[in-house]
XYZ file of N, CA and C in Angstrom:
378
model
N 28.348 98.932 135.608
C 29.712 98.513 135.438
C 30.129 98.617 133.965
N 31.176 99.320 133.736
C 31.692 99.465 132.370
C 33.125 98.947 132.376
N 33.310 97.766 131.824
C 34.638 97.141 131.731
C 35.386 97.150 133.054
N 34.758 96.842 134.124
C 35.383 96.750 135.425
C 35.411 98.061 136.190
N 34.854 99.120 135.631
C 34.810 100.409 136.325
C 33.396 100.663 136.802
N 33.316 101.212 138.001
C 31.998 101.525 138.534
C 31.417 102.752 137.866
N 32.275 103.695 137.573
C 31.769 104.923 136.970
C 32.535 105.215 135.680
N 31.867 105.827 134.763
C 32.461 106.232 133.497
C 33.562 107.255 133.727
N 33.406 108.116 134.708
C 34.393 109.165 134.986
C 35.715 108.554 135.461
N 35.653 107.437 136.188
C 36.885 106.763 136.626
C 37.661 106.232 135.417
N 36.953 105.662 134.475
C 37.593 105.146 133.276
C 38.177 106.286 132.438
N 37.448 107.376 132.360
C 37.889 108.527 131.580
C 39.169 109.115 132.173
N 39.274 109.195 133.486
C 40.464 109.743 134.148
C 41.666 108.838 133.902
N 41.445 107.535 134.037
C 42.551 106.602 133.828
C 43.011 106.615 132.364
N 42.079 106.687 131.431
C 42.441 106.750 130.005
C 43.187 108.046 129.691
N 42.762 109.134 130.310
C 43.415 110.420 130.089
C 44.866 110.351 130.573
N 45.115 109.747 131.724
C 46.471 109.598 132.243
C 47.317 108.722 131.309
N 46.699 107.660 130.818
C 47.398 106.761 129.905
C 47.750 107.466 128.591
N 46.853 108.246 128.071
C 47.098 108.985 126.819
C 48.197 110.019 127.016
N 48.216 110.715 128.143
C 49.263 111.701 128.411
C 50.631 111.030 128.552
N 50.647 109.878 129.197
C 51.894 109.117 129.314
C 52.378 108.692 127.930
N 51.448 108.226 127.085
C 51.788 107.830 125.726
C 52.336 109.027 124.950
N 51.708 110.182 125.081
C 52.167 111.389 124.380
C 53.572 111.783 124.833
N 53.826 111.730 126.143
C 55.154 112.114 126.632
C 56.220 111.126 126.145
N 55.885 109.834 126.127
C 56.822 108.832 125.589
C 57.049 109.044 124.096
N 55.984 109.344 123.382
C 56.105 109.593 121.944
C 56.966 110.819 121.674
N 56.771 111.879 122.430
C 57.581 113.091 122.267
C 59.060 112.806 122.562
N 59.309 112.030 123.617
C 60.688 111.672 123.955
C 61.333 110.875 122.828
N 60.606 109.878 122.304
C 61.151 109.069 121.209
C 61.351 109.895 119.938
N 60.485 110.849 119.696
C 60.644 111.720 118.526
C 61.904 112.578 118.647
N 62.119 113.151 119.816
C 63.317 113.973 120.006
C 64.582 113.110 119.951
N 64.513 111.902 120.486
C 65.647 110.983 120.406
C 65.939 110.603 118.954
N 64.910 110.415 118.180
C 65.062 110.088 116.761
C 65.717 111.240 116.002
N 65.287 112.470 116.261
C 65.896 113.644 115.609
C 67.367 113.772 116.001
N 67.677 113.551 117.276
C 69.062 113.625 117.747
C 69.919 112.551 117.074
N 69.395 111.336 116.994
C 70.132 110.235 116.361
C 70.386 110.527 114.886
N 69.384 111.061 114.208
C 69.544 111.392 112.791
C 70.586 112.484 112.602
N 70.586 113.494 113.466
C 71.578 114.566 113.373
C 72.991 114.030 113.604
N 73.136 113.133 114.575
C 74.450 112.523 114.830
C 74.914 111.695 113.642
N 74.014 110.900 113.090
C 74.364 110.081 111.938
C 74.790 110.945 110.761
N 74.058 112.014 110.484
C 74.420 112.887 109.369
C 75.764 113.565 109.590
N 76.066 113.946 110.821
C 77.363 114.563 111.114
C 78.497 113.580 110.859
N 78.327 112.351 111.304
C 79.357 111.329 111.069
C 79.464 111.022 109.579
N 78.336 110.915 108.906
C 78.345 110.606 107.476
C 79.070 111.696 106.688
N 78.808 112.961 107.015
C 79.476 114.058 106.303
C 80.982 114.017 106.520
N 81.411 113.749 107.738
C 82.850 113.712 107.997
C 83.511 112.531 107.296
N 82.827 111.400 107.232
C 83.384 110.234 106.535
C 83.372 110.473 105.022
N 82.328 111.094 104.531
C 82.202 111.360 103.102
C 83.324 112.279 102.623
N 83.715 113.242 103.433
C 84.738 114.213 103.058
C 86.151 113.743 103.388
N 86.288 112.581 103.976
C 87.606 112.069 104.369
C 88.436 111.734 103.130
N 89.745 111.813 103.303
C 90.702 111.531 102.235
C 90.656 110.048 101.874
N 90.615 109.757 100.583
C 90.626 108.376 100.107
C 92.069 107.951 99.862
N 92.593 107.019 100.654
C 94.009 106.655 100.552
C 94.321 105.678 99.422
N 93.346 105.305 98.620
C 93.556 104.281 97.598
C 94.640 104.678 96.607
N 94.612 105.911 96.110
C 95.596 106.348 95.120
C 97.001 106.364 95.719
N 97.132 106.845 96.930
C 98.440 106.898 97.583
C 98.991 105.494 97.807
N 98.159 104.598 98.264
C 98.609 103.226 98.493
C 99.013 102.571 97.177
N 98.247 102.828 96.139
C 98.571 102.278 94.820
C 99.923 102.802 94.341
N 100.172 104.111 94.500
C 101.461 104.687 94.114
C 102.605 104.080 94.919
N 102.394 103.881 96.203
C 103.423 103.271 97.061
C 103.749 101.858 96.590
N 102.716 101.100 96.259
C 102.936 99.739 95.788
C 103.694 99.717 94.465
N 103.387 100.660 93.584
C 104.104 100.734 92.310
C 105.578 101.073 92.525
N 105.849 102.003 93.425
C 107.237 102.378 93.707
C 107.979 101.209 94.341
N 107.329 100.499 95.240
C 107.962 99.322 95.849
C 108.274 98.272 94.786
N 107.348 98.075 93.884
C 107.564 97.089 92.817
C 108.730 97.513 91.930
N 108.761 98.807 91.547
C 109.872 99.298 90.723
C 111.199 99.194 91.460
N 111.178 99.450 92.759
C 112.410 99.359 93.553
C 112.909 97.918 93.598
N 111.980 96.984 93.771
C 112.378 95.571 93.780
C 112.966 95.160 92.438
N 112.354 95.622 91.351
C 112.887 95.312 90.028
C 114.274 95.910 89.845
N 114.450 97.161 90.283
C 115.741 97.826 90.142
C 116.804 97.124 90.982
N 116.442 96.701 92.182
C 117.401 95.990 93.021
C 117.786 94.649 92.400
N 116.826 93.971 91.786
C 117.122 92.706 91.123
C 118.070 92.937 89.952
N 117.811 93.983 89.164
C 118.696 94.295 88.032
C 120.090 94.651 88.529
N 120.155 95.432 89.587
C 121.457 95.823 90.135
C 122.217 94.594 90.638
N 121.508 93.685 91.291
C 122.151 92.460 91.772
C 122.658 91.624 90.602
N 121.866 91.540 89.543
C 122.298 90.808 88.349
C 123.550 91.440 87.739
N 123.567 92.770 87.676
C 124.731 93.452 87.107
C 125.968 93.268 87.987
N 125.769 93.300 89.282
C 126.907 93.066 90.176
C 127.417 91.633 90.044
N 126.516 90.679 89.861
C 126.926 89.285 89.644
C 127.718 89.154 88.348
N 127.284 89.842 87.297
C 128.021 89.823 86.028
C 129.410 90.398 86.218
N 129.499 91.522 86.937
C 130.807 92.142 87.173
C 131.705 91.205 87.982
N 131.142 90.556 88.985
C 131.936 89.634 89.797
C 132.398 88.445 88.955
N 131.534 87.948 88.078
C 131.920 86.846 87.194
C 133.023 87.263 86.233
N 132.928 88.474 85.702
C 133.972 88.969 84.800
C 135.314 89.025 85.518
N 135.304 89.523 86.730
C 136.559 89.642 87.484
C 137.129 88.269 87.822
N 136.277 87.340 88.169
C 136.775 86.039 88.605
C 137.172 85.136 87.436
N 136.542 85.271 86.254
C 136.814 84.370 85.139
C 137.909 84.849 84.197
N 138.255 86.098 84.214
C 139.242 86.598 83.256
C 140.670 86.284 83.668
N 140.931 86.018 84.886
C 142.260 85.621 85.341
C 143.223 86.795 85.442
N 144.473 86.516 85.824
C 145.428 87.585 86.065
C 145.935 88.247 84.784
N 145.875 87.573 83.609
C 146.427 88.142 82.383
C 145.619 89.329 81.888
N 144.314 89.273 82.065
C 143.486 90.376 81.564
C 142.830 91.130 82.712
N 143.540 91.217 83.809
C 142.973 91.864 84.999
C 142.717 93.341 84.738
N 143.642 93.985 84.018
C 143.468 95.410 83.736
C 142.227 95.629 82.871
N 142.055 94.805 81.847
C 140.911 94.929 80.959
C 139.601 94.604 81.688
N 139.587 93.536 82.482
C 138.365 93.151 83.181
C 138.017 94.150 84.273
N 139.011 94.762 84.894
C 138.702 95.756 85.928
C 138.062 96.982 85.295
N 138.416 97.302 84.062
C 137.763 98.415 83.354
C 136.308 98.110 83.075
N 136.010 96.874 82.658
C 134.625 96.457 82.404
C 133.848 96.449 83.714
N 134.464 95.931 84.762
C 133.805 95.896 86.070
C 133.540 97.314 86.566
N 134.517 98.197 86.336
C 134.342 99.591 86.759
C 133.173 100.220 86.011
N 133.090 99.999 84.701
C 131.993 100.559 83.903
C 130.637 99.996 84.368
N 130.619 98.703 84.672
C 129.383 98.070 85.145
C 128.983 98.641 86.502
N 129.950 98.752 87.392
C 129.664 99.302 88.727
C 129.227 100.753 88.629
N 129.820 101.515 87.720
C 129.432 102.916 87.535
C 127.989 103.000 87.033
N 127.633 102.137 86.081
C 126.259 102.135 85.567
C 125.265 101.778 86.665
N 125.610 100.793 87.473
C 124.733 100.403 88.587
C 124.591 101.550 89.570
N 125.697 102.209 89.875
C 125.667 103.340 90.811
C 124.782 104.463 90.286
N 124.871 104.750 88.988
C 124.040 105.808 88.405
C 122.563 105.423 88.449
N 122.267 104.160 88.201
C 120.878 103.716 88.296
C 120.357 103.845 89.719
N 121.181 103.496 90.680
C 120.777 103.605 92.088
C 120.524 105.060 92.460
N 121.375 105.960 91.983
C 121.179 107.375 92.279
C 119.871 107.875 91.671
N 119.569 107.469 90.442
C 118.323 107.891 89.802
C 117.108 107.346 90.556
N 117.177 106.107 90.985
C 116.066 105.520 91.726
C 115.911 106.168 93.100
N 117.011 106.478 93.737
C 116.938 107.155 95.043
C 116.307 108.529 94.887
N 116.660 109.233 93.810
C 116.071 110.548 93.554
C 114.572 110.409 93.297
N 114.176 109.396 92.545
C 112.759 109.161 92.274
C 112.000 108.853 93.561
N 112.558 108.019 94.406
C 111.919 107.689 95.677
C 111.803 108.912 96.582
N 112.845 109.723 96.614
C 112.827 110.933 97.444
C 111.771 111.915 96.942
N 111.668 112.046 95.634
C 110.634 112.933 95.049
C 109.247 112.440 95.413
N 109.026 111.137 95.296
C 107.719 110.569 95.643
C 107.428 110.761 97.125
N 108.420 110.591 97.982
C 108.220 110.773 99.416
C 107.824 112.211 99.724
N 108.438 113.175 99.048
C 108.104 114.596 99.279
C 106.695 114.903 98.811
N 106.275 114.271 97.707
C 104.916 114.511 97.211
C 103.861 114.034 98.198
N 104.140 112.937 98.899
C 103.171 112.383 99.841
C 103.212 113.051 101.191
N 104.222 113.874 101.398
C 104.260 114.689 102.608
C 104.766 113.977 103.790
């Protein structure tokens, strides 16, 4: 009796079957490992070459900030023009309307310049 086997040949046959099963499992796991590595590398290469949106987002945020500042300035200028019109009274209406017109013209020109800047930036980003 050798470890529960009556004959050495019985143990040898069973061990041979076990070793072949182990080899086939090992081969399967090796091929699965190669396939997994190839898939990972393909995904990694595509992610590595992907466009980095950080610069574009940063530019968008800067333009939004500048637009908010420009709108605040324009609102302030319009408030000044409205105050000029309301505080000067009927005696100097002609004079105050000229100042208001000049202020409104300046605001309009600033808005046109900012709109052109925004349109240019939009075209650059596609």
